[in-house]
Amino acid sequence: MARVHRGGRVPLVHVDAYRLSGMADVDDLDLDATTDEAVTVVEWGHGLVEQLADEHLVVELDRRDDDVRTARLVPVGPGWEQRLGDGAG
């Protein structure tokens, strides 16, 4: 359900939330313990993990009929304005 990848500048925690059965499973993973020291990526986590951090980045993927994919970044929290500069929003 969750793997930690090391070797980069910071650890990357990757979670497959579609394998979780609910909030109790999220709590069992103790993801909030690593949010200050790692990048945490949660696939299919909508409605399960937003409370882990006041600031986070939602990545929305859209696939057209011709299989072209578009990613949209949705910043949540006040720190993203500074991080993204004029490209925020």
mmCIF file with all atom_site columns, C-alpha atoms in Angstrom, residues 8-71:
data_model
loop_
_atom_site.group_PDB
_atom_site.id
_atom_site.type_symbol
_atom_site.label_atom_id
_atom_site.label_alt_id
_atom_site.label_comp_id
_atom_site.label_asym_id
_atom_site.label_entity_id
_atom_site.label_seq_id
_atom_site.pdbx_PDB_ins_code
_atom_site.Cartn_x
_atom_site.Cartn_y
_atom_site.Cartn_z
_atom_site.occupancy
_atom_site.B_iso_or_equiv
_atom_site.pdbx_formal_charge
_atom_site.auth_seq_id
_atom_site.auth_comp_id
_atom_site.auth_asym_id
_atom_site.auth_atom_id
_atom_site.pdbx_PDB_model_num
ATOM 1  C CA . GLY A 1 8  ? 16.970  11.413 -4.126  1.00 0.00 ? 8  GLY A CA 1
ATOM 2  C CA . ARG A 1 9  ? 17.236  14.715 -2.295  1.00 0.00 ? 9  ARG A CA 1
ATOM 3  C CA . VAL A 1 10 ? 14.313  13.720 -0.078  1.00 0.00 ? 10 VAL A CA 1
ATOM 4  C CA . PRO A 1 11 ? 12.496  10.419 0.453   1.00 0.00 ? 11 PRO A CA 1
ATOM 5  C CA . LEU A 1 12 ? 9.423   9.785  -1.703  1.00 0.00 ? 12 LEU A CA 1
ATOM 6  C CA . VAL A 1 13 ? 6.487   8.038  -0.052  1.00 0.00 ? 13 VAL A CA 1
ATOM 7  C CA . HIS A 1 14 ? 4.166   6.489  -2.650  1.00 0.00 ? 14 HIS A CA 1
ATOM 8  C CA . VAL A 1 15 ? 0.731   5.285  -1.562  1.00 0.00 ? 15 VAL A CA 1
ATOM 9  C CA . ASP A 1 16 ? -1.828  3.390  -3.637  1.00 0.00 ? 16 ASP A CA 1
ATOM 10 C CA . ALA A 1 17 ? -4.960  4.620  -1.858  1.00 0.00 ? 17 ALA A CA 1
ATOM 11 C CA . TYR A 1 18 ? -7.291  2.563  -4.045  1.00 0.00 ? 18 TYR A CA 1
ATOM 12 C CA . ARG A 1 19 ? -6.083  -0.420 -2.005  1.00 0.00 ? 19 ARG A CA 1
ATOM 13 C CA . LEU A 1 20 ? -7.211  1.201  1.244   1.00 0.00 ? 20 LEU A CA 1
ATOM 14 C CA . SER A 1 21 ? -10.617 0.357  2.634   1.00 0.00 ? 21 SER A CA 1
ATOM 15 C CA . GLY A 1 22 ? -11.120 3.637  4.503   1.00 0.00 ? 22 GLY A CA 1
ATOM 16 C CA . MET A 1 23 ? -9.819  6.200  6.961   1.00 0.00 ? 23 MET A CA 1
ATOM 17 C CA . ALA A 1 24 ? -8.667  3.558  9.458   1.00 0.00 ? 24 ALA A CA 1
ATOM 18 C CA . ASP A 1 25 ? -6.197  2.247  6.860   1.00 0.00 ? 25 ASP A CA 1
ATOM 19 C CA . VAL A 1 26 ? -4.899  5.785  6.243   1.00 0.00 ? 26 VAL A CA 1
ATOM 20 C CA . ASP A 1 27 ? -4.386  6.233  9.982   1.00 0.00 ? 27 ASP A CA 1
ATOM 21 C CA . ASP A 1 28 ? -2.555  2.894  10.188  1.00 0.00 ? 28 ASP A CA 1
ATOM 22 C CA . LEU A 1 29 ? -0.040  4.077  7.569   1.00 0.00 ? 29 LEU A CA 1
ATOM 23 C CA . ASP A 1 30 ? 0.879   7.064  9.794   1.00 0.00 ? 30 ASP A CA 1
ATOM 24 C CA . LEU A 1 31 ? 1.528   9.245  6.739   1.00 0.00 ? 31 LEU A CA 1
ATOM 25 C CA . ASP A 1 32 ? 1.336   12.482 8.714   1.00 0.00 ? 32 ASP A CA 1
ATOM 26 C CA . ALA A 1 33 ? 4.566   11.480 10.486  1.00 0.00 ? 33 ALA A CA 1
ATOM 27 C CA . THR A 1 34 ? 6.563   11.902 7.251   1.00 0.00 ? 34 THR A CA 1
ATOM 28 C CA . THR A 1 35 ? 5.006   15.000 5.661   1.00 0.00 ? 35 THR A CA 1
ATOM 29 C CA . ASP A 1 36 ? 7.746   17.331 6.984   1.00 0.00 ? 36 ASP A CA 1
ATOM 30 C CA . GLU A 1 37 ? 10.667  15.251 5.722   1.00 0.00 ? 37 GLU A CA 1
ATOM 31 C CA . ALA A 1 38 ? 9.405   13.491 2.587   1.00 0.00 ? 38 ALA A CA 1
ATOM 32 C CA . VAL A 1 39 ? 7.351   14.057 -0.528  1.00 0.00 ? 39 VAL A CA 1
ATOM 33 C CA . THR A 1 40 ? 4.178   11.999 -0.225  1.00 0.00 ? 40 THR A CA 1
ATOM 34 C CA . VAL A 1 41 ? 2.324   11.003 -3.381  1.00 0.00 ? 41 VAL A CA 1
ATOM 35 C CA . VAL A 1 42 ? -1.094  9.409  -2.950  1.00 0.00 ? 42 VAL A CA 1
ATOM 36 C CA . GLU A 1 43 ? -2.822  7.906  -5.966  1.00 0.00 ? 43 GLU A CA 1
ATOM 37 C CA . TRP A 1 44 ? -6.623  7.860  -5.812  1.00 0.00 ? 44 TRP A CA 1
ATOM 38 C CA . GLY A 1 45 ? -6.545  9.593  -2.427  1.00 0.00 ? 45 GLY A CA 1
ATOM 39 C CA . HIS A 1 46 ? -9.380  12.094 -2.961  1.00 0.00 ? 46 HIS A CA 1
ATOM 40 C CA . GLY A 1 47 ? -11.457 12.278 0.189   1.00 0.00 ? 47 GLY A CA 1
ATOM 41 C CA . LEU A 1 48 ? -8.945  10.285 2.227   1.00 0.00 ? 48 LEU A CA 1
ATOM 42 C CA . VAL A 1 49 ? -5.746  12.280 2.685   1.00 0.00 ? 49 VAL A CA 1
ATOM 43 C CA . GLU A 1 50 ? -6.415  15.993 2.276   1.00 0.00 ? 50 GLU A CA 1
ATOM 44 C CA . GLN A 1 51 ? -6.222  16.474 6.040   1.00 0.00 ? 51 GLN A CA 1
ATOM 45 C CA . LEU A 1 52 ? -2.593  15.291 6.180   1.00 0.00 ? 52 LEU A CA 1
ATOM 46 C CA . ALA A 1 53 ? -1.218  18.733 5.293   1.00 0.00 ? 53 ALA A CA 1
ATOM 47 C CA . ASP A 1 54 ? -2.620  22.249 5.114   1.00 0.00 ? 54 ASP A CA 1
ATOM 48 C CA . GLU A 1 55 ? -0.698  22.719 1.886   1.00 0.00 ? 55 GLU A CA 1
ATOM 49 C CA . HIS A 1 56 ? -0.718  20.155 -0.879  1.00 0.00 ? 56 HIS A CA 1
ATOM 50 C CA . LEU A 1 57 ? -0.777  19.885 -4.635  1.00 0.00 ? 57 LEU A CA 1
ATOM 51 C CA . VAL A 1 58 ? -3.592  18.034 -6.382  1.00 0.00 ? 58 VAL A CA 1
ATOM 52 C CA . VAL A 1 59 ? -2.678  16.537 -9.749  1.00 0.00 ? 59 VAL A CA 1
ATOM 53 C CA . GLU A 1 60 ? -5.703  16.002 -11.975 1.00 0.00 ? 60 GLU A CA 1
ATOM 54 C CA . LEU A 1 61 ? -5.191  13.828 -15.039 1.00 0.00 ? 61 LEU A CA 1
ATOM 55 C CA . ASP A 1 62 ? -7.451  13.916 -18.066 1.00 0.00 ? 62 ASP A CA 1
ATOM 56 C CA . ARG A 1 63 ? -7.295  11.457 -20.935 1.00 0.00 ? 63 ARG A CA 1
ATOM 57 C CA . ARG A 1 64 ? -8.975  12.288 -24.211 1.00 0.00 ? 64 ARG A CA 1
ATOM 58 C CA . ASP A 1 65 ? -10.466 9.731  -26.586 1.00 0.00 ? 65 ASP A CA 1
ATOM 59 C CA . ASP A 1 66 ? -7.291  9.902  -28.724 1.00 0.00 ? 66 ASP A CA 1
ATOM 60 C CA . ASP A 1 67 ? -5.253  8.875  -25.611 1.00 0.00 ? 67 ASP A CA 1
ATOM 61 C CA . VAL A 1 68 ? -3.636  12.314 -25.225 1.00 0.00 ? 68 VAL A CA 1
ATOM 62 C CA . ARG A 1 69 ? -3.234  13.056 -21.531 1.00 0.00 ? 69 ARG A CA 1
ATOM 63 C CA . THR A 1 70 ? -3.220  16.411 -19.793 1.00 0.00 ? 70 THR A CA 1
ATOM 64 C CA . ALA A 1 71 ? -2.153  17.098 -16.217 1.00 0.00 ? 71 ALA A CA 1
#
